[in-house]
CSV table of C-alpha atoms and ligand atoms in Angstrom, one decimal:
chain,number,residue,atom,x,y,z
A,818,UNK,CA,0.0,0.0,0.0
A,819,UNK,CA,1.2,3.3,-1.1
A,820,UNK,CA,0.7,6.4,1.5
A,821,UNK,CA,1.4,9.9,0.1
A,822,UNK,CA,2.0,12.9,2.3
A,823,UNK,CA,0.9,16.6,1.3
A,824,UNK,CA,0.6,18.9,4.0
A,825,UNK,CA,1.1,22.8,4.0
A,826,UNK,CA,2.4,24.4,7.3
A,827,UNK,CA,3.3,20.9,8.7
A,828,UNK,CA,6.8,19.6,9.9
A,829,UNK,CA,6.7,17.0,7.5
A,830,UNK,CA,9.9,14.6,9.3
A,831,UNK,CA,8.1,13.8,12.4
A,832,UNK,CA,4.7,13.0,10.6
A,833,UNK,CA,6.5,10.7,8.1
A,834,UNK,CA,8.3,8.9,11.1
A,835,UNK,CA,5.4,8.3,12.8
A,836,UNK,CA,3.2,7.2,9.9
A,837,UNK,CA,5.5,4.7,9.1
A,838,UNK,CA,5.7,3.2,12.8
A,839,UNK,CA,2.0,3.1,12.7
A,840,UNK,CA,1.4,1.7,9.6
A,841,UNK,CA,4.9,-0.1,9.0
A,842,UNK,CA,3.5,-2.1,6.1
A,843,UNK,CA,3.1,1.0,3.8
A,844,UNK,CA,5.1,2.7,1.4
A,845,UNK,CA,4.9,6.3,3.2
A,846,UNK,CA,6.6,9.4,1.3
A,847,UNK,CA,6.3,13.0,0.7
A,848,UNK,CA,4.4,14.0,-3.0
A,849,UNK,CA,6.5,15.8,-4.8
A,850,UNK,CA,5.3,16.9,-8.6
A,851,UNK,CA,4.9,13.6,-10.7
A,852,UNK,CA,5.6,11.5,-7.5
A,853,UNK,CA,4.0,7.5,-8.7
A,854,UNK,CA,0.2,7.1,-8.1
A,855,UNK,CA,-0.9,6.3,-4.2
A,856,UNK,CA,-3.7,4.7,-2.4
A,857,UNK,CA,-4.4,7.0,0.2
A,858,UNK,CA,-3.2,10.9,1.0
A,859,UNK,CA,-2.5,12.3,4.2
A,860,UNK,CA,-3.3,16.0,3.6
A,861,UNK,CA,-3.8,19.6,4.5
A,862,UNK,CA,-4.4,22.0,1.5
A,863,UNK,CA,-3.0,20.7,-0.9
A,864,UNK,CA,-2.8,22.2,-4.3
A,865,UNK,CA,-4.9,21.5,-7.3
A,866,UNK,CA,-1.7,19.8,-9.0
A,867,UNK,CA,-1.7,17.0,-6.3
A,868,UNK,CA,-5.3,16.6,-7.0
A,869,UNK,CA,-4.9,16.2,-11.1
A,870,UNK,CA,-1.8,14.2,-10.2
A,871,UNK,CA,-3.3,11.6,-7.9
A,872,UNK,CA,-6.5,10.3,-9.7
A,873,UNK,CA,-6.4,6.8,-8.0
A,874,UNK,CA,-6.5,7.6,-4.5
A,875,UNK,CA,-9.0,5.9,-2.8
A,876,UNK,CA,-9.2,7.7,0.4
A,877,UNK,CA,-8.0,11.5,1.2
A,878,UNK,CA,-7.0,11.8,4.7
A,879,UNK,CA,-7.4,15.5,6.3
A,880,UNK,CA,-5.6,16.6,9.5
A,881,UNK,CA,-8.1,18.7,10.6
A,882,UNK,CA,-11.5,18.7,11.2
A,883,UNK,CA,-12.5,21.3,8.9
A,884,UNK,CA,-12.8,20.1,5.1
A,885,UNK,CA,-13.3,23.6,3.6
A,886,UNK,CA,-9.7,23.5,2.1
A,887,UNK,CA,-10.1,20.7,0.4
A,888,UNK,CA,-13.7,20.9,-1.1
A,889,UNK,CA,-12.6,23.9,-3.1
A,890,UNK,CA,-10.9,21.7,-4.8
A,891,UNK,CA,-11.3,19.4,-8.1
A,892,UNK,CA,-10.8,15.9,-6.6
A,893,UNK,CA,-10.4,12.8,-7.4
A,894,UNK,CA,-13.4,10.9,-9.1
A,895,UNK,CA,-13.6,7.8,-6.1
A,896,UNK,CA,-11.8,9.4,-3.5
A,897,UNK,CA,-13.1,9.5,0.0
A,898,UNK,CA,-12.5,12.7,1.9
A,899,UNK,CA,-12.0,11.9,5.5
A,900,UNK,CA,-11.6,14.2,8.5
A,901,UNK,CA,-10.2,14.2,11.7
A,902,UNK,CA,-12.8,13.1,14.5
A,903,UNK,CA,-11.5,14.8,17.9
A,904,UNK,CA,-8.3,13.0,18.0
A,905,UNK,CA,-8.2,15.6,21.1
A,906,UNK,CA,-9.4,18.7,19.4
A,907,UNK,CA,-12.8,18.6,21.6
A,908,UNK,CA,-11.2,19.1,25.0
A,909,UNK,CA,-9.0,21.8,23.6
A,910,UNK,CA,-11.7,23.7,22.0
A,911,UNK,CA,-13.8,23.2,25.5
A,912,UNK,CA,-11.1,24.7,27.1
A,913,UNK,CA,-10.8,27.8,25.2
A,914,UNK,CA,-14.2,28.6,24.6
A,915,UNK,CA,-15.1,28.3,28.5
A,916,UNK,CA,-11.9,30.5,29.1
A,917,UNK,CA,-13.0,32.9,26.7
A,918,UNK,CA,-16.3,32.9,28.0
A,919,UNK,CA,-15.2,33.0,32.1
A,920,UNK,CA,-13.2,36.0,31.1
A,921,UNK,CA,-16.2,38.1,29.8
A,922,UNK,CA,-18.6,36.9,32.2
A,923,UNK,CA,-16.0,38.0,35.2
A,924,UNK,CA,-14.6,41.1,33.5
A,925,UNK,CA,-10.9,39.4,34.2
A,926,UNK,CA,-10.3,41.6,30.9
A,927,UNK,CA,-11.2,44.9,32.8
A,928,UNK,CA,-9.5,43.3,35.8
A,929,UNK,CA,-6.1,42.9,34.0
A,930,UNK,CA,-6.4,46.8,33.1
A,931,UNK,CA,-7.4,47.6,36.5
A,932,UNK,CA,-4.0,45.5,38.1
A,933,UNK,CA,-1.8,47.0,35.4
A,934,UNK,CA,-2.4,50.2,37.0
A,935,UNK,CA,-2.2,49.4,40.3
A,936,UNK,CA,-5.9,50.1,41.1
A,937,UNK,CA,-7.3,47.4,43.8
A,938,UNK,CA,-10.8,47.5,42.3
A,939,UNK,CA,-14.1,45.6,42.7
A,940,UNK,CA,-17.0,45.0,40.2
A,941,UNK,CA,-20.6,43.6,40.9
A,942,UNK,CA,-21.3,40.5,40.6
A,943,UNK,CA,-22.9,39.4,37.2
A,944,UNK,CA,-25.8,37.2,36.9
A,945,UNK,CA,-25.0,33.6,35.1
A,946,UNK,CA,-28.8,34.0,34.1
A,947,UNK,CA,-28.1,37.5,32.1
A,948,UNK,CA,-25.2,35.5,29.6
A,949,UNK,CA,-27.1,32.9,28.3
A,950,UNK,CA,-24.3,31.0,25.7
A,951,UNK,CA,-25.4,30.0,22.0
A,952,UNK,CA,-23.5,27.1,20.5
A,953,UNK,CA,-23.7,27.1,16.4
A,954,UNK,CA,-23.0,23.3,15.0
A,955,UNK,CA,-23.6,20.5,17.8
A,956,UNK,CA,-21.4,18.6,16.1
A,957,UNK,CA,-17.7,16.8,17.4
A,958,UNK,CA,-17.0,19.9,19.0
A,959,UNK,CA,-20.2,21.9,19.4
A,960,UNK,CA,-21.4,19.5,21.3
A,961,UNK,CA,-18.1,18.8,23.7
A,962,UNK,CA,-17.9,22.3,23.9
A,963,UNK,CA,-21.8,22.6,25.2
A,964,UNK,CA,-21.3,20.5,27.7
A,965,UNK,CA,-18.2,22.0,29.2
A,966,UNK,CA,-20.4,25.5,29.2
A,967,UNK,CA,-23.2,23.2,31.6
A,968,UNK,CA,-20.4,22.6,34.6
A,969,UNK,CA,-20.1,25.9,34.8
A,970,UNK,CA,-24.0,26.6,35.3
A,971,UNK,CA,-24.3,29.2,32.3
A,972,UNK,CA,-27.8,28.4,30.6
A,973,UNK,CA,-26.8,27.1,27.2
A,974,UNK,CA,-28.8,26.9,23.5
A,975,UNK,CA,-27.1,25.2,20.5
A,976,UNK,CA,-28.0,25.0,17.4
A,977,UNK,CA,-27.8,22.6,14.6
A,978,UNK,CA,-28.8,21.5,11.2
A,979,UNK,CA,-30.7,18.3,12.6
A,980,UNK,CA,-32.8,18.1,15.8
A,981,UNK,CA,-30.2,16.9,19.1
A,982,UNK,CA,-30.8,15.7,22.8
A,983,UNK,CA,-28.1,17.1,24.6
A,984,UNK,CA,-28.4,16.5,28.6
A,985,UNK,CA,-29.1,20.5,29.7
A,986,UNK,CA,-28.6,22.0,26.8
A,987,UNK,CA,-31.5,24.2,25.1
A,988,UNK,CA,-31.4,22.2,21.5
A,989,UNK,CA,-32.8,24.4,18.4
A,990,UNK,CA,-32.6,23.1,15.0
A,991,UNK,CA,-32.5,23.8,11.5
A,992,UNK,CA,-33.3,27.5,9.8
A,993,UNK,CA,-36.7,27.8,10.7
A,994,UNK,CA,-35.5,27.8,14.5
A,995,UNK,CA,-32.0,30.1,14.0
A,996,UNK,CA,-33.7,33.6,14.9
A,997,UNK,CA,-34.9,32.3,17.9
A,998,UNK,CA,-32.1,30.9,18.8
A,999,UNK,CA,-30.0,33.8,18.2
A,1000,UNK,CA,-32.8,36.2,20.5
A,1001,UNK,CA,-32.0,33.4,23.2
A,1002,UNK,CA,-28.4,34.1,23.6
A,1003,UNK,CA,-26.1,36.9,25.0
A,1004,UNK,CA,-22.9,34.8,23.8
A,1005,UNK,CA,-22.6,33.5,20.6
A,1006,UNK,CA,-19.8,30.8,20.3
A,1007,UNK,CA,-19.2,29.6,16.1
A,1008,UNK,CA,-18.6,26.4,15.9
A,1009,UNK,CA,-20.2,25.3,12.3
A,1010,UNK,CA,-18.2,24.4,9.5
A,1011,UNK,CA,-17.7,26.6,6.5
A,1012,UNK,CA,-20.4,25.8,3.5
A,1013,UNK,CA,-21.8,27.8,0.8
A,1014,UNK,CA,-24.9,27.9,3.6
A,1015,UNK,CA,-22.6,29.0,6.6
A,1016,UNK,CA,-20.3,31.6,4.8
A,1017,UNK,CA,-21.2,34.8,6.1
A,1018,UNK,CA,-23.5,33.7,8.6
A,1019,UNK,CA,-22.2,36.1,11.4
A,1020,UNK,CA,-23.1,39.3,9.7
A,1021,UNK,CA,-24.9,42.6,10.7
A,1022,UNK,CA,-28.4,40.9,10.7
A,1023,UNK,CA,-27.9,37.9,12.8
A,1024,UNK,CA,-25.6,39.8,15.0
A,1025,UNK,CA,-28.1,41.9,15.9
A,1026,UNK,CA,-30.5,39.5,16.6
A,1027,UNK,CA,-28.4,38.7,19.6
A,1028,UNK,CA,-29.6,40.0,23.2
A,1029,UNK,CA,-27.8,43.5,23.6
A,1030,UNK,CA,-24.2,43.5,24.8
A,1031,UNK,CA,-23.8,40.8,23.3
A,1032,UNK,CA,-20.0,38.4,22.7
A,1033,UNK,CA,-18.9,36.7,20.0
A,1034,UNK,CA,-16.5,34.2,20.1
A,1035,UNK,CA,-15.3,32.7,16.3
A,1036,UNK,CA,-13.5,29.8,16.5
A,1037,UNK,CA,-14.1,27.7,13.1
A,1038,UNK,CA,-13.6,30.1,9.9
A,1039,UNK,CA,-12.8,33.6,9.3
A,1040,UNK,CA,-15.2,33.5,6.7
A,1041,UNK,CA,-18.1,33.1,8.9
A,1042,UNK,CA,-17.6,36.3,9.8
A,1043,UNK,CA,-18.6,39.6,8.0
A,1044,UNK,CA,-15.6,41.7,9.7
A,1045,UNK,CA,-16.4,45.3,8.8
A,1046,UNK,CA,-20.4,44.4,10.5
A,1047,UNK,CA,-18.7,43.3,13.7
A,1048,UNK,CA,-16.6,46.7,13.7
A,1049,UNK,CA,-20.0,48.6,13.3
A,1050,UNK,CA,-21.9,46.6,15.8
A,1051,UNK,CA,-18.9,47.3,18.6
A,1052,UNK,CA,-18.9,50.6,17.3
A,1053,UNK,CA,-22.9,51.1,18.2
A,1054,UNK,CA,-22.0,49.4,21.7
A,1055,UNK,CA,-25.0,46.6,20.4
A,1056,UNK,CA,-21.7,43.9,20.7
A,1057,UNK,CA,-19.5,44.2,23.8
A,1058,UNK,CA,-16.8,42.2,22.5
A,1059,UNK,CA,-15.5,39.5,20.9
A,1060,UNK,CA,-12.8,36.3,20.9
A,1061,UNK,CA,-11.8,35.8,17.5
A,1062,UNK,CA,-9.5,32.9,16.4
A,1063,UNK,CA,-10.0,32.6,13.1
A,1064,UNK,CA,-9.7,35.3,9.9
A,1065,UNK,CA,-10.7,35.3,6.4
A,1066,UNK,CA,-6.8,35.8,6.0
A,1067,UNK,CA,-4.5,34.2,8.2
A,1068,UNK,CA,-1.9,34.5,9.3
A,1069,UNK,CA,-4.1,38.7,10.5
A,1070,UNK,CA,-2.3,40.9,8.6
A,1071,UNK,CA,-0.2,43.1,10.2
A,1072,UNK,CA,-2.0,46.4,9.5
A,1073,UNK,CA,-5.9,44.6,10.4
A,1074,UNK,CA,-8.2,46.7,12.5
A,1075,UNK,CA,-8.7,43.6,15.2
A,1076,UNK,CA,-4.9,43.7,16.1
A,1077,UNK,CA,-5.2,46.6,18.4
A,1078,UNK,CA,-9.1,46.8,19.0
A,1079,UNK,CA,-9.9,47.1,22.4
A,1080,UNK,CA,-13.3,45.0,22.1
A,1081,UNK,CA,-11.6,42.3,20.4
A,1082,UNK,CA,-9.0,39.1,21.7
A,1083,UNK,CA,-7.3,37.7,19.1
A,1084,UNK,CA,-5.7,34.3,19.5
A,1085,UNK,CA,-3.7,33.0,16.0
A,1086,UNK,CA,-5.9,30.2,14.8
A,1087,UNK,CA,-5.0,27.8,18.5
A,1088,UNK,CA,-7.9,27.6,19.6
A,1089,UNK,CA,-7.8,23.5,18.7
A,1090,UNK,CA,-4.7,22.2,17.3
A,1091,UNK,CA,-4.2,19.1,15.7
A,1092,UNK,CA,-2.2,16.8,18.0
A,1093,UNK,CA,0.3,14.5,15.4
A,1094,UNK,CA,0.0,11.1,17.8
A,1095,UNK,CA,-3.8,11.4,18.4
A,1096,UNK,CA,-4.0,12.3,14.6
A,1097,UNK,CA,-2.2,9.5,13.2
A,1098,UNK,CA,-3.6,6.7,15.7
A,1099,UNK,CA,-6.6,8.0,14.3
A,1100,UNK,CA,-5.8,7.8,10.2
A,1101,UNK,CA,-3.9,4.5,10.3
A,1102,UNK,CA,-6.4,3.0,11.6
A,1103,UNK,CA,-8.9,4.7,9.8
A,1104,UNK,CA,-6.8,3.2,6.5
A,1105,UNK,CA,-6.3,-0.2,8.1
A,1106,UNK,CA,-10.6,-0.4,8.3
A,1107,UNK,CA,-11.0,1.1,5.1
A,1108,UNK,CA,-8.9,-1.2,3.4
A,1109,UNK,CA,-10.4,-4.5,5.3
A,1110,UNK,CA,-14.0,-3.2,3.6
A,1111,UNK,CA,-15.0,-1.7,7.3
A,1112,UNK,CA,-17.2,1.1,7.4
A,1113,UNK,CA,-15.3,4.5,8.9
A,1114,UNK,CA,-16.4,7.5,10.8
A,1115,UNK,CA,-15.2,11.1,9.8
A,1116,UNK,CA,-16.7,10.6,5.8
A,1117,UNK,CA,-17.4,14.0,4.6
A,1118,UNK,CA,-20.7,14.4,2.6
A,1119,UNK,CA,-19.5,16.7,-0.6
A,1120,UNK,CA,-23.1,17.6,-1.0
A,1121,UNK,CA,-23.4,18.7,2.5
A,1122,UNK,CA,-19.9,20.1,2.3
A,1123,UNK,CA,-18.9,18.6,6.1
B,2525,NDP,P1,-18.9,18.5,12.7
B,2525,NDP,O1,-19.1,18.2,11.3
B,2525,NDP,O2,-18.8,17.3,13.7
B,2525,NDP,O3,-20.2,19.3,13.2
B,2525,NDP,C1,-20.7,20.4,12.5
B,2525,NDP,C2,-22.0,20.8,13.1
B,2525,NDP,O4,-22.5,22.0,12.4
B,2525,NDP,C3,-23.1,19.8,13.1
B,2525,NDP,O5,-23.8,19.8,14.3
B,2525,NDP,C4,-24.0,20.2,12.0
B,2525,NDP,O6,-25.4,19.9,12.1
B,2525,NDP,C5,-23.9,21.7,12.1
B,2525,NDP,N1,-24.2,22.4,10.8
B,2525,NDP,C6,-23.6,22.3,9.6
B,2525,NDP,N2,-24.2,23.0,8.7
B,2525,NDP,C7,-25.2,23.7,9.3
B,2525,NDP,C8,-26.2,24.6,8.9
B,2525,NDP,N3,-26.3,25.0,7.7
B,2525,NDP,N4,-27.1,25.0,9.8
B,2525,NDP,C9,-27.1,24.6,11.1
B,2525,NDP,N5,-26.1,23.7,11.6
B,2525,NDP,C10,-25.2,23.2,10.7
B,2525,NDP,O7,-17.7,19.5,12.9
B,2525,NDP,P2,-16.7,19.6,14.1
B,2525,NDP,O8,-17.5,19.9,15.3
B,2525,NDP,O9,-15.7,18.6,14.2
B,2525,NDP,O10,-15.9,21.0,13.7
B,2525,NDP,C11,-16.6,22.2,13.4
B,2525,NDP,C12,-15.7,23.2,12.7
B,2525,NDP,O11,-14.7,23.7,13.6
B,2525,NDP,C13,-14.8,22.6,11.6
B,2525,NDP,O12,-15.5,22.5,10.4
B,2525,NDP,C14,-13.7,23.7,11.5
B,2525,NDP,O13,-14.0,24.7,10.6
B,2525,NDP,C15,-13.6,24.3,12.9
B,2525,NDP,N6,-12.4,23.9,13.6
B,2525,NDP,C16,-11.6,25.0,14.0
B,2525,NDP,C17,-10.4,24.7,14.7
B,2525,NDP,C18,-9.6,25.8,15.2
B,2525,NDP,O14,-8.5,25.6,15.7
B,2525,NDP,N7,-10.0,27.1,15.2
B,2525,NDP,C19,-10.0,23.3,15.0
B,2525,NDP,C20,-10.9,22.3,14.5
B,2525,NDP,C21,-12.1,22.6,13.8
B,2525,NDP,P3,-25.8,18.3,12.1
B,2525,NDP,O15,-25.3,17.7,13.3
B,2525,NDP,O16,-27.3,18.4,12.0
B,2525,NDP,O17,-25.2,17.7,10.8
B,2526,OXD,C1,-9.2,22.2,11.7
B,2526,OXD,C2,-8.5,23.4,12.1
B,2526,OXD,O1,-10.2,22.3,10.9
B,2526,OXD,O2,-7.4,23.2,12.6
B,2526,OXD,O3,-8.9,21.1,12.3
B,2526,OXD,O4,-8.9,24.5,11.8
């Protein structure tokens, strides 16, 4: 079994060594242009000529959870697109989503000011029941991510294509159900992938649809988010703020009006980072099961587009 490697903004030694323990009877080796034809890809945005270059593959295996990337591209006629499922992304995304949300529900933000001048200040108590959280896509981590919100006794909505049961959690589905979702909910947390339904979803409408003083926390695709509508919903004081990890360009550029905005955290696309052992534990014996006739989890729809 052949194993090709393509993977942009990856240290591509350690992956190869590791693929190879794992799966120590494949052929495992980084594509170069008119490398011989392979079985299965282990990718990350790759380009188009990989695609037209690799019309046999019979399985493309994404290290991420997020397929965007890859659907923009022409691919190969039979391949399967498969994506990550966790492999420990869900309790790092839990992590920084109740973080982000802790710190705007206790002002730590204002704190932090307050300390770096010296002031010994106190603020009153909020209310738990006054932030009530919205989670968009109840999916592998929508749904970890939900739960994690419920220890900490914030009342929590989500919100997903299909109808859920998710113990404490205020389930709304589908987009007959999104505006009263969005009225429930004072923080918004994005956790949907990116679709030709979902691009641009955060915008000046739906934002405002939120409860006033509202927070937005972005965490799956910068272009979710209609940037310059945010910037006028701060500026009207109708948003208080917002954690943003991900941009429509990334790596920010330098010069961006969310660098220095004092409304907005900006973390660089960490929110949930893919962890290589989890990762490929995961795709070997994902290609292991695929190649014994087994059915797999993580198949991307490319109608759905996730
Ligand atoms: P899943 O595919 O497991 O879940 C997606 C969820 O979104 C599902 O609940 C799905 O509904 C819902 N959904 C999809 N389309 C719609 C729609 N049109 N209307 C309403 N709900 C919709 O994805 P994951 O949870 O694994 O990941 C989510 C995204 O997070 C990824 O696509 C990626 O973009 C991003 N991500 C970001 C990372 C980062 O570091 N910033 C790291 C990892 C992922 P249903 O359940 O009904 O199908
Ligand atoms: C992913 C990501 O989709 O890292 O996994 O954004």
């Amino acid at each position: 079994m052949n194993i090709t490697f393509c993977c942009a903004n990856t240290r591509v030694g350690p992956w190869l060594a590791d693929l190879r323990l794992a799966l120590p009877q494949a052929n495992v080796t980084e594509w170069q242009p008119g490398a011989p034809q392979a079985d299965h890809a282990v990718v990350w945005a790759p380009p188009q000529q990989f695609m037209d270059e690799q019309p046999g593959l019979k399985g493309l295996f994404n290290i991420g959870a997020g397929v965007d990337a890859l659907l923009k591209l022409r691919l190969p006629p039979s391949a399967k697109v498969v994506r990550l499922d966790d492999a420990g992304m869900s309790v790092q995304m839990a992590e920084y989503v109740c973080h982000a949300v802790i710190r705007h529900f206790r002002e730590f933000d204002a704190y932090e000011a307050d300390v770096a001048q010296g002031r010994w200040s106190y603020r009153k108590p909020r209310l738990r029941a006054d932030f009530p959280v919205g989670v968009m896509g109840l999916g592998v981590l929508g749904e970890r991510v939900a739960q994690a919100l419920r220890q900490f006794d914030f009342p929590v909505h989500g919100w997903s294509r299909s109808p859920k049961a998710i113990d404490g959690v205020i389930c709304h589905a589908g987009h007959a159900a999104f505006d009263s979702f969005l009225a429930s909910c004072r923080v918004l947390v994005n956790l949907l992938p990116l679709t030709p339904e979902t691009r641009d979803i955060l915008n000046r409408d739906t934002l405002s649809r939120l409860r006033p003083e509202a927070y937005l926390i972005n965490v799956a695709r910068g272009d979710h988010l209609v940037e310059d509508d945010l910037l006028a919903l701060l500026e009207s004081g109708h948003m208080a703020g917002a954690t943003l990890d991900v941009f429509r360009t990334e790596p920010l550029p330098a010069q961006h009006g969310f660098w220095k905005h004092p409304k907005i955290t900006v973390t660089p696309h960490t929110s949930a980072r893919t962890l290589r052992e989890e990762s490929i534990a995961q795709i070997a014996g994902k290609i292991l099961a695929f190649e014994r006739g087994d059915p797999i989890a993580g198949v991307v729809d490319p109608v759905r587009g996730y």
